Amino acid sequence: MLLEYEVKYSTRRTLNITVERDRKITVRAPEHLSLEKIDSIVQSKKQWIKEKIHHAQKYPETPVVKKFVSGETLMYLGKNYQLLVVDEDIEGIDFNQRFRISRKNQVRANGLFKTWYLEQALQKIEPLAKQYAKYLGVEYAELKTSEMKYRWGSCTPANNIIFNWRIIKAPMYVVNYLVAHELVHLIEDNHTPRFWNILSIQVPYYQKAKAWLKTNGHLLEVDF
Ligand SMILES: [Zn+2]
């Protein structure tokens, strides 16, 4: 198997290989390491990488596309809510134990829902991020919610934190875990025992949240 991977040099001291859920391989390496050396390490981890790539293929290839008709369900904070298309004049999305949209807005429902979810995600995530940052004694520059396909969250080198709006489809305890997870990365880059130790103090139920994501993560991948 020919391995194609992207090398990113950083100030880290150890080499770290990640297989993203779109099967892209990223190698983060210390600045002094030659490409030959990197390649020999990557080749020695071939078996591990193969298994990771195989695991990624469990995810569905073709996303389910929602039809915005009455009776369709949309996921929000771990529950499915019904959609009702009504003749009444509603601006955007109305949510109260069910979703309601105007028939005249049906054609642009996809965009309206995306805007709604992005806003809800930011409203729910921002106070959590502030709280965990305080507990952990870390600071981030800016927090955003955005459209990402294969990740739940990420940290940029400038300490900006970006969350996939889709995480707001998960139950709140999973959202808690994902927010705390990104913030712990401001202390520890890799998923070392130290990383999980720090995280488990903030989120003692993190194993349960990870298990939820393992079983239901694919539900977050589709829109709404
Ligand atoms: Zn992580």
PDB file of C-alpha atoms and ligand atoms in Angstrom:
ATOM      1  CA  MET A   1       0.000   0.000   0.000  1.00  0.00           C
ATOM      2  CA  LEU A   2       1.358   3.386  -0.996  1.00  0.00           C
ATOM      3  CA  LEU A   3       0.881   5.875   1.772  1.00  0.00           C
ATOM      4  CA  GLU A   4       0.216   9.456   0.871  1.00  0.00           C
ATOM      5  CA  TYR A   5       0.522  11.876   3.714  1.00  0.00           C
ATOM      6  CA  GLU A   6       0.976  15.518   4.479  1.00  0.00           C
ATOM      7  CA  VAL A   7       3.872  16.658   6.649  1.00  0.00           C
ATOM      8  CA  LYS A   8       3.421  19.605   8.975  1.00  0.00           C
ATOM      9  CA  TYR A   9       6.489  20.793  10.826  1.00  0.00           C
ATOM     10  CA  SER A  10       6.013  22.206  14.279  1.00  0.00           C
ATOM     11  CA  THR A  11       7.847  23.000  17.476  1.00  0.00           C
ATOM     12  CA  ARG A  12       6.770  19.689  18.968  1.00  0.00           C
ATOM     13  CA  ARG A  13       9.389  17.212  20.141  1.00  0.00           C
ATOM     14  CA  THR A  14       7.754  14.038  18.963  1.00  0.00           C
ATOM     15  CA  LEU A  15       6.307  12.802  15.707  1.00  0.00           C
ATOM     16  CA  ASN A  16       2.571  12.357  15.601  1.00  0.00           C
ATOM     17  CA  ILE A  17       0.499  10.649  12.905  1.00  0.00           C
ATOM     18  CA  THR A  18      -3.216  11.220  12.578  1.00  0.00           C
ATOM     19  CA  VAL A  19      -5.708   9.675  10.218  1.00  0.00           C
ATOM     20  CA  GLU A  20      -8.616  12.033   9.697  1.00  0.00           C
ATOM     21  CA  ARG A  21     -12.060  10.697   9.156  1.00  0.00           C
ATOM     22  CA  ASP A  22     -11.810  11.527   5.456  1.00  0.00           C
ATOM     23  CA  ARG A  23      -8.822   9.109   5.510  1.00  0.00           C
ATOM     24  CA  LYS A  24      -6.283  11.878   4.995  1.00  0.00           C
ATOM     25  CA  ILE A  25      -3.018  11.192   6.795  1.00  0.00           C
ATOM     26  CA  THR A  26      -1.278  14.054   8.543  1.00  0.00           C
ATOM     27  CA  VAL A  27       2.174  13.752  10.063  1.00  0.00           C
ATOM     28  CA  ARG A  28       3.204  16.414  12.546  1.00  0.00           C
ATOM     29  CA  ALA A  29       6.951  16.367  12.990  1.00  0.00           C
ATOM     30  CA  PRO A  30       9.675  18.223  14.872  1.00  0.00           C
ATOM     31  CA  GLU A  31      11.440  20.806  12.704  1.00  0.00           C
ATOM     32  CA  HIS A  32      14.814  19.052  12.590  1.00  0.00           C
ATOM     33  CA  LEU A  33      13.522  15.719  11.295  1.00  0.00           C
ATOM     34  CA  SER A  34      14.424  14.930   7.662  1.00  0.00           C
ATOM     35  CA  LEU A  35      11.786  13.741   5.193  1.00  0.00           C
ATOM     36  CA  GLU A  36      13.640  10.414   4.834  1.00  0.00           C
ATOM     37  CA  LYS A  37      13.506   9.854   8.574  1.00  0.00           C
ATOM     38  CA  ILE A  38       9.830  10.832   8.677  1.00  0.00           C
ATOM     39  CA  ASP A  39       9.082   8.417   5.865  1.00  0.00           C
ATOM     40  CA  SER A  40      10.825   5.542   7.598  1.00  0.00           C
ATOM     41  CA  ILE A  41       8.785   6.165  10.759  1.00  0.00           C
ATOM     42  CA  VAL A  42       5.565   6.403   8.760  1.00  0.00           C
ATOM     43  CA  GLN A  43       6.381   3.159   6.925  1.00  0.00           C
ATOM     44  CA  SER A  44       7.035   1.412  10.238  1.00  0.00           C
ATOM     45  CA  LYS A  45       3.531   2.396  11.385  1.00  0.00           C
ATOM     46  CA  LYS A  46       1.913   1.109   8.214  1.00  0.00           C
ATOM     47  CA  GLN A  47      -0.141  -1.562   9.959  1.00  0.00           C
ATOM     48  CA  TRP A  48      -1.550   0.884  12.477  1.00  0.00           C
ATOM     49  CA  ILE A  49      -2.371   3.409   9.718  1.00  0.00           C
ATOM     50  CA  LYS A  50      -4.077   0.702   7.643  1.00  0.00           C
ATOM     51  CA  GLU A  51      -6.318  -0.189  10.566  1.00  0.00           C
ATOM     52  CA  LYS A  52      -7.193   3.450  11.125  1.00  0.00           C
ATOM     53  CA  ILE A  53      -8.080   3.914   7.459  1.00  0.00           C
ATOM     54  CA  HIS A  54     -10.186   0.783   7.516  1.00  0.00           C
ATOM     55  CA  HIS A  55     -12.010   2.117  10.564  1.00  0.00           C
ATOM     56  CA  ALA A  56     -12.762   5.372   8.741  1.00  0.00           C
ATOM     57  CA  GLN A  57     -14.552   3.437   6.001  1.00  0.00           C
ATOM     58  CA  LYS A  58     -17.278   2.491   8.451  1.00  0.00           C
ATOM     59  CA  TYR A  59     -18.788   5.903   7.913  1.00  0.00           C
ATOM     60  CA  PRO A  60     -21.469   6.161   5.245  1.00  0.00           C
ATOM     61  CA  GLU A  61     -20.258   7.340   1.860  1.00  0.00           C
ATOM     62  CA  THR A  62     -23.370   9.092   0.678  1.00  0.00           C
ATOM     63  CA  PRO A  63     -25.007  11.457   3.109  1.00  0.00           C
ATOM     64  CA  VAL A  64     -28.722  11.267   3.683  1.00  0.00           C
ATOM     65  CA  VAL A  65     -30.350  14.403   2.340  1.00  0.00           C
ATOM     66  CA  LYS A  66     -33.208  15.811   4.383  1.00  0.00           C
ATOM     67  CA  LYS A  67     -36.397  16.687   2.614  1.00  0.00           C
ATOM     68  CA  PHE A  68     -38.034  19.611   4.299  1.00  0.00           C
ATOM     69  CA  VAL A  69     -41.566  18.245   4.375  1.00  0.00           C
ATOM     70  CA  SER A  70     -43.958  17.843   7.295  1.00  0.00           C
ATOM     71  CA  GLY A  71     -43.130  14.752   9.326  1.00  0.00           C
ATOM     72  CA  GLU A  72     -39.394  14.884   8.641  1.00  0.00           C
ATOM     73  CA  THR A  73     -37.334  14.785  11.827  1.00  0.00           C
ATOM     74  CA  LEU A  74     -34.286  16.847  12.694  1.00  0.00           C
ATOM     75  CA  MET A  75     -31.832  16.163  15.456  1.00  0.00           C
ATOM     76  CA  TYR A  76     -31.060  18.721  18.138  1.00  0.00           C
ATOM     77  CA  LEU A  77     -29.281  18.167  21.484  1.00  0.00           C
ATOM     78  CA  GLY A  78     -29.615  14.412  21.211  1.00  0.00           C
ATOM     79  CA  LYS A  79     -33.312  14.280  20.350  1.00  0.00           C
ATOM     80  CA  ASN A  80     -35.294  14.083  17.157  1.00  0.00           C
ATOM     81  CA  TYR A  81     -37.859  16.803  16.606  1.00  0.00           C
ATOM     82  CA  GLN A  82     -40.553  16.825  13.979  1.00  0.00           C
ATOM     83  CA  LEU A  83     -40.790  19.396  11.260  1.00  0.00           C
ATOM     84  CA  LEU A  84     -44.062  21.025  10.384  1.00  0.00           C
ATOM     85  CA  VAL A  85     -44.480  23.018   7.177  1.00  0.00           C
ATOM     86  CA  VAL A  86     -47.253  25.545   7.698  1.00  0.00           C
ATOM     87  CA  ASP A  87     -49.105  28.148   5.633  1.00  0.00           C
ATOM     88  CA  GLU A  88     -48.627  30.689   8.399  1.00  0.00           C
ATOM     89  CA  ASP A  89     -46.049  33.449   7.935  1.00  0.00           C
ATOM     90  CA  ILE A  90     -42.953  32.517   9.946  1.00  0.00           C
ATOM     91  CA  GLU A  91     -39.673  34.305   9.684  1.00  0.00           C
ATOM     92  CA  GLY A  92     -36.928  31.677   9.550  1.00  0.00           C
ATOM     93  CA  ILE A  93     -37.207  28.773  11.961  1.00  0.00           C
ATOM     94  CA  ASP A  94     -39.661  28.493  14.829  1.00  0.00           C
ATOM     95  CA  PHE A  95     -38.654  25.944  17.469  1.00  0.00           C
ATOM     96  CA  ASN A  96     -40.732  24.861  20.433  1.00  0.00           C
ATOM     97  CA  GLN A  97     -40.620  21.089  20.945  1.00  0.00           C
ATOM     98  CA  ARG A  98     -40.959  20.892  17.164  1.00  0.00           C
ATOM     99  CA  PHE A  99     -39.691  22.835  14.179  1.00  0.00           C
ATOM    100  CA  ARG A 100     -42.006  24.977  12.092  1.00  0.00           C
ATOM    101  CA  ILE A 101     -41.273  26.722   8.817  1.00  0.00           C
ATOM    102  CA  SER A 102     -43.481  28.590   6.342  1.00  0.00           C
ATOM    103  CA  ARG A 103     -44.368  26.838   3.144  1.00  0.00           C
ATOM    104  CA  LYS A 104     -42.983  29.823   1.234  1.00  0.00           C
ATOM    105  CA  ASN A 105     -39.597  29.189   2.878  1.00  0.00           C
ATOM    106  CA  GLN A 106     -39.516  25.482   2.079  1.00  0.00           C
ATOM    107  CA  VAL A 107     -37.200  25.905  -0.907  1.00  0.00           C
ATOM    108  CA  ARG A 108     -34.576  27.701   1.158  1.00  0.00           C
ATOM    109  CA  ALA A 109     -35.067  25.590   4.289  1.00  0.00           C
ATOM    110  CA  ASN A 110     -31.587  24.092   4.073  1.00  0.00           C
ATOM    111  CA  GLY A 111     -29.957  27.519   4.377  1.00  0.00           C
ATOM    112  CA  LEU A 112     -32.357  28.649   7.096  1.00  0.00           C
ATOM    113  CA  PHE A 113     -31.643  25.575   9.198  1.00  0.00           C
ATOM    114  CA  LYS A 114     -27.907  25.926   8.752  1.00  0.00           C
ATOM    115  CA  THR A 115     -28.071  29.515  10.006  1.00  0.00           C
ATOM    116  CA  TRP A 116     -30.263  28.429  12.931  1.00  0.00           C
ATOM    117  CA  TYR A 117     -27.928  25.586  13.941  1.00  0.00           C
ATOM    118  CA  LEU A 118     -24.828  27.788  13.637  1.00  0.00           C
ATOM    119  CA  GLU A 119     -26.427  30.331  15.974  1.00  0.00           C
ATOM    120  CA  GLN A 120     -27.632  27.728  18.482  1.00  0.00           C
ATOM    121  CA  ALA A 121     -24.214  26.088  18.472  1.00  0.00           C
ATOM    122  CA  LEU A 122     -22.503  29.373  19.255  1.00  0.00           C
ATOM    123  CA  GLN A 123     -25.012  30.220  22.007  1.00  0.00           C
ATOM    124  CA  LYS A 124     -24.547  26.852  23.696  1.00  0.00           C
ATOM    125  CA  ILE A 125     -20.810  26.456  23.168  1.00  0.00           C
ATOM    126  CA  GLU A 126     -19.550  29.925  24.073  1.00  0.00           C
ATOM    127  CA  PRO A 127     -20.536  29.874  27.788  1.00  0.00           C
ATOM    128  CA  LEU A 128     -19.152  26.333  28.090  1.00  0.00           C
ATOM    129  CA  ALA A 129     -15.837  27.312  26.521  1.00  0.00           C
ATOM    130  CA  LYS A 130     -15.558  30.310  28.849  1.00  0.00           C
ATOM    131  CA  GLN A 131     -16.283  28.101  31.851  1.00  0.00           C
ATOM    132  CA  TYR A 132     -13.753  25.388  30.925  1.00  0.00           C
ATOM    133  CA  ALA A 133     -11.114  27.976  29.989  1.00  0.00           C
ATOM    134  CA  LYS A 134     -11.497  29.454  33.464  1.00  0.00           C
ATOM    135  CA  TYR A 135     -11.279  26.059  35.194  1.00  0.00           C
ATOM    136  CA  LEU A 136      -8.252  25.043  33.126  1.00  0.00           C
ATOM    137  CA  GLY A 137      -6.543  28.403  33.406  1.00  0.00           C
ATOM    138  CA  VAL A 138      -6.167  28.755  29.640  1.00  0.00           C
ATOM    139  CA  GLU A 139      -7.056  31.501  27.214  1.00  0.00           C
ATOM    140  CA  TYR A 140      -8.238  31.289  23.648  1.00  0.00           C
ATOM    141  CA  ALA A 141      -8.277  34.111  21.130  1.00  0.00           C
ATOM    142  CA  GLU A 142     -11.565  33.642  19.323  1.00  0.00           C
ATOM    143  CA  LEU A 143     -14.329  31.076  19.240  1.00  0.00           C
ATOM    144  CA  LYS A 144     -16.300  30.273  16.130  1.00  0.00           C
ATOM    145  CA  THR A 145     -18.818  27.762  14.914  1.00  0.00           C
ATOM    146  CA  SER A 146     -18.472  26.722  11.331  1.00  0.00           C
ATOM    147  CA  GLU A 147     -19.019  24.123   8.689  1.00  0.00           C
ATOM    148  CA  MET A 148     -16.541  21.241   8.926  1.00  0.00           C
ATOM    149  CA  LYS A 149     -16.998  17.904   7.352  1.00  0.00           C
ATOM    150  CA  TYR A 150     -14.854  15.464   9.281  1.00  0.00           C
ATOM    151  CA  ARG A 151     -13.968  17.042  12.577  1.00  0.00           C
ATOM    152  CA  TRP A 152     -15.895  18.125  15.632  1.00  0.00           C
ATOM    153  CA  GLY A 153     -13.530  20.886  16.583  1.00  0.00           C
ATOM    154  CA  SER A 154     -10.087  22.287  16.066  1.00  0.00           C
ATOM    155  CA  CYS A 155      -7.529  24.627  17.528  1.00  0.00           C
ATOM    156  CA  THR A 156      -5.518  26.930  15.266  1.00  0.00           C
ATOM    157  CA  PRO A 157      -1.896  27.913  16.009  1.00  0.00           C
ATOM    158  CA  ALA A 158      -3.204  31.385  16.917  1.00  0.00           C
ATOM    159  CA  ASN A 159      -5.329  29.751  19.658  1.00  0.00           C
ATOM    160  CA  ASN A 160      -8.595  30.262  17.853  1.00  0.00           C
ATOM    161  CA  ILE A 161     -11.076  27.532  18.570  1.00  0.00           C
ATOM    162  CA  ILE A 162     -13.496  26.415  15.912  1.00  0.00           C
ATOM    163  CA  PHE A 163     -16.374  24.016  16.457  1.00  0.00           C
ATOM    164  CA  ASN A 164     -18.368  22.152  13.905  1.00  0.00           C
ATOM    165  CA  TRP A 165     -21.970  23.361  14.276  1.00  0.00           C
ATOM    166  CA  ARG A 166     -23.082  19.742  13.886  1.00  0.00           C
ATOM    167  CA  ILE A 167     -21.988  18.895  17.430  1.00  0.00           C
ATOM    168  CA  ILE A 168     -25.101  20.680  18.658  1.00  0.00           C
ATOM    169  CA  LYS A 169     -27.075  17.707  17.358  1.00  0.00           C
ATOM    170  CA  ALA A 170     -25.519  15.609  20.135  1.00  0.00           C
ATOM    171  CA  PRO A 171     -26.755  15.465  23.747  1.00  0.00           C
ATOM    172  CA  MET A 172     -25.470  18.265  25.969  1.00  0.00           C
ATOM    173  CA  TYR A 173     -23.067  15.997  27.892  1.00  0.00           C
ATOM    174  CA  VAL A 174     -21.368  15.143  24.601  1.00  0.00           C
ATOM    175  CA  VAL A 175     -21.143  18.840  23.696  1.00  0.00           C
ATOM    176  CA  ASN A 176     -19.563  19.439  27.116  1.00  0.00           C
ATOM    177  CA  TYR A 177     -16.985  16.770  26.433  1.00  0.00           C
ATOM    178  CA  LEU A 178     -16.130  18.091  22.947  1.00  0.00           C
ATOM    179  CA  VAL A 179     -15.711  21.657  24.187  1.00  0.00           C
ATOM    180  CA  ALA A 180     -13.540  20.607  27.134  1.00  0.00           C
ATOM    181  CA  HIS A 181     -11.523  18.340  24.797  1.00  0.00           C
ATOM    182  CA  GLU A 182     -10.499  21.245  22.514  1.00  0.00           C
ATOM    183  CA  LEU A 183      -9.619  23.447  25.465  1.00  0.00           C
ATOM    184  CA  VAL A 184      -7.429  20.778  27.066  1.00  0.00           C
ATOM    185  CA  HIS A 185      -5.484  20.811  23.770  1.00  0.00           C
ATOM    186  CA  LEU A 186      -4.347  24.324  24.712  1.00  0.00           C
ATOM    187  CA  ILE A 187      -2.385  22.609  27.493  1.00  0.00           C
ATOM    188  CA  GLU A 188      -1.468  19.322  25.838  1.00  0.00           C
ATOM    189  CA  ASP A 189      -1.257  18.869  22.039  1.00  0.00           C
ATOM    190  CA  ASN A 190      -1.525  15.109  21.894  1.00  0.00           C
ATOM    191  CA  HIS A 191      -3.856  12.521  23.345  1.00  0.00           C
ATOM    192  CA  THR A 192      -1.340  11.488  25.989  1.00  0.00           C
ATOM    193  CA  PRO A 193      -2.254   9.986  29.384  1.00  0.00           C
ATOM    194  CA  ARG A 194      -1.722  13.503  30.753  1.00  0.00           C
ATOM    195  CA  PHE A 195      -4.291  14.849  28.280  1.00  0.00           C
ATOM    196  CA  TRP A 196      -6.955  12.326  29.411  1.00  0.00           C
ATOM    197  CA  ASN A 197      -6.082  12.944  33.060  1.00  0.00           C
ATOM    198  CA  ILE A 198      -6.682  16.657  32.766  1.00  0.00           C
ATOM    199  CA  LEU A 199      -9.848  16.046  30.768  1.00  0.00           C
ATOM    200  CA  SER A 200     -11.245  13.509  33.227  1.00  0.00           C
ATOM    201  CA  ILE A 201     -11.055  16.073  36.024  1.00  0.00           C
ATOM    202  CA  GLN A 202     -13.210  18.495  34.004  1.00  0.00           C
ATOM    203  CA  VAL A 203     -15.461  15.889  32.429  1.00  0.00           C
ATOM    204  CA  PRO A 204     -15.572  12.768  34.654  1.00  0.00           C
ATOM    205  CA  TYR A 205     -18.106  11.109  32.287  1.00  0.00           C
ATOM    206  CA  TYR A 206     -15.943  11.598  29.200  1.00  0.00           C
ATOM    207  CA  GLN A 207     -15.850   7.839  28.439  1.00  0.00           C
ATOM    208  CA  LYS A 208     -19.620   7.837  28.141  1.00  0.00           C
ATOM    209  CA  ALA A 209     -19.458  10.803  25.742  1.00  0.00           C
ATOM    210  CA  LYS A 210     -16.780   9.081  23.642  1.00  0.00           C
ATOM    211  CA  ALA A 211     -18.907   5.959  23.498  1.00  0.00           C
ATOM    212  CA  TRP A 212     -21.909   7.999  22.343  1.00  0.00           C
ATOM    213  CA  LEU A 213     -19.808   9.520  19.543  1.00  0.00           C
ATOM    214  CA  LYS A 214     -18.498   6.132  18.500  1.00  0.00           C
ATOM    215  CA  THR A 215     -22.015   4.771  18.098  1.00  0.00           C
ATOM    216  CA  ASN A 216     -23.791   7.903  16.882  1.00  0.00           C
ATOM    217  CA  GLY A 217     -21.054  10.025  15.330  1.00  0.00           C
ATOM    218  CA  HIS A 218     -22.262   9.259  11.809  1.00  0.00           C
ATOM    219  CA  LEU A 219     -25.616  10.865  12.679  1.00  0.00           C
ATOM    220  CA  LEU A 220     -23.819  14.130  13.199  1.00  0.00           C
ATOM    221  CA  GLU A 221     -22.182  13.937   9.817  1.00  0.00           C
ATOM    222  CA  VAL A 222     -25.354  14.447   7.850  1.00  0.00           C
ATOM    223  CA  ASP A 223     -26.931  17.885   7.902  1.00  0.00           C
ATOM    224  CA  PHE A 224     -29.459  18.415  10.691  1.00  0.00           C
TER     225      PHE A 224
HETATM  226 ZN    ZN B   1      -8.028  15.834  20.408  1.00  0.00          ZN
END
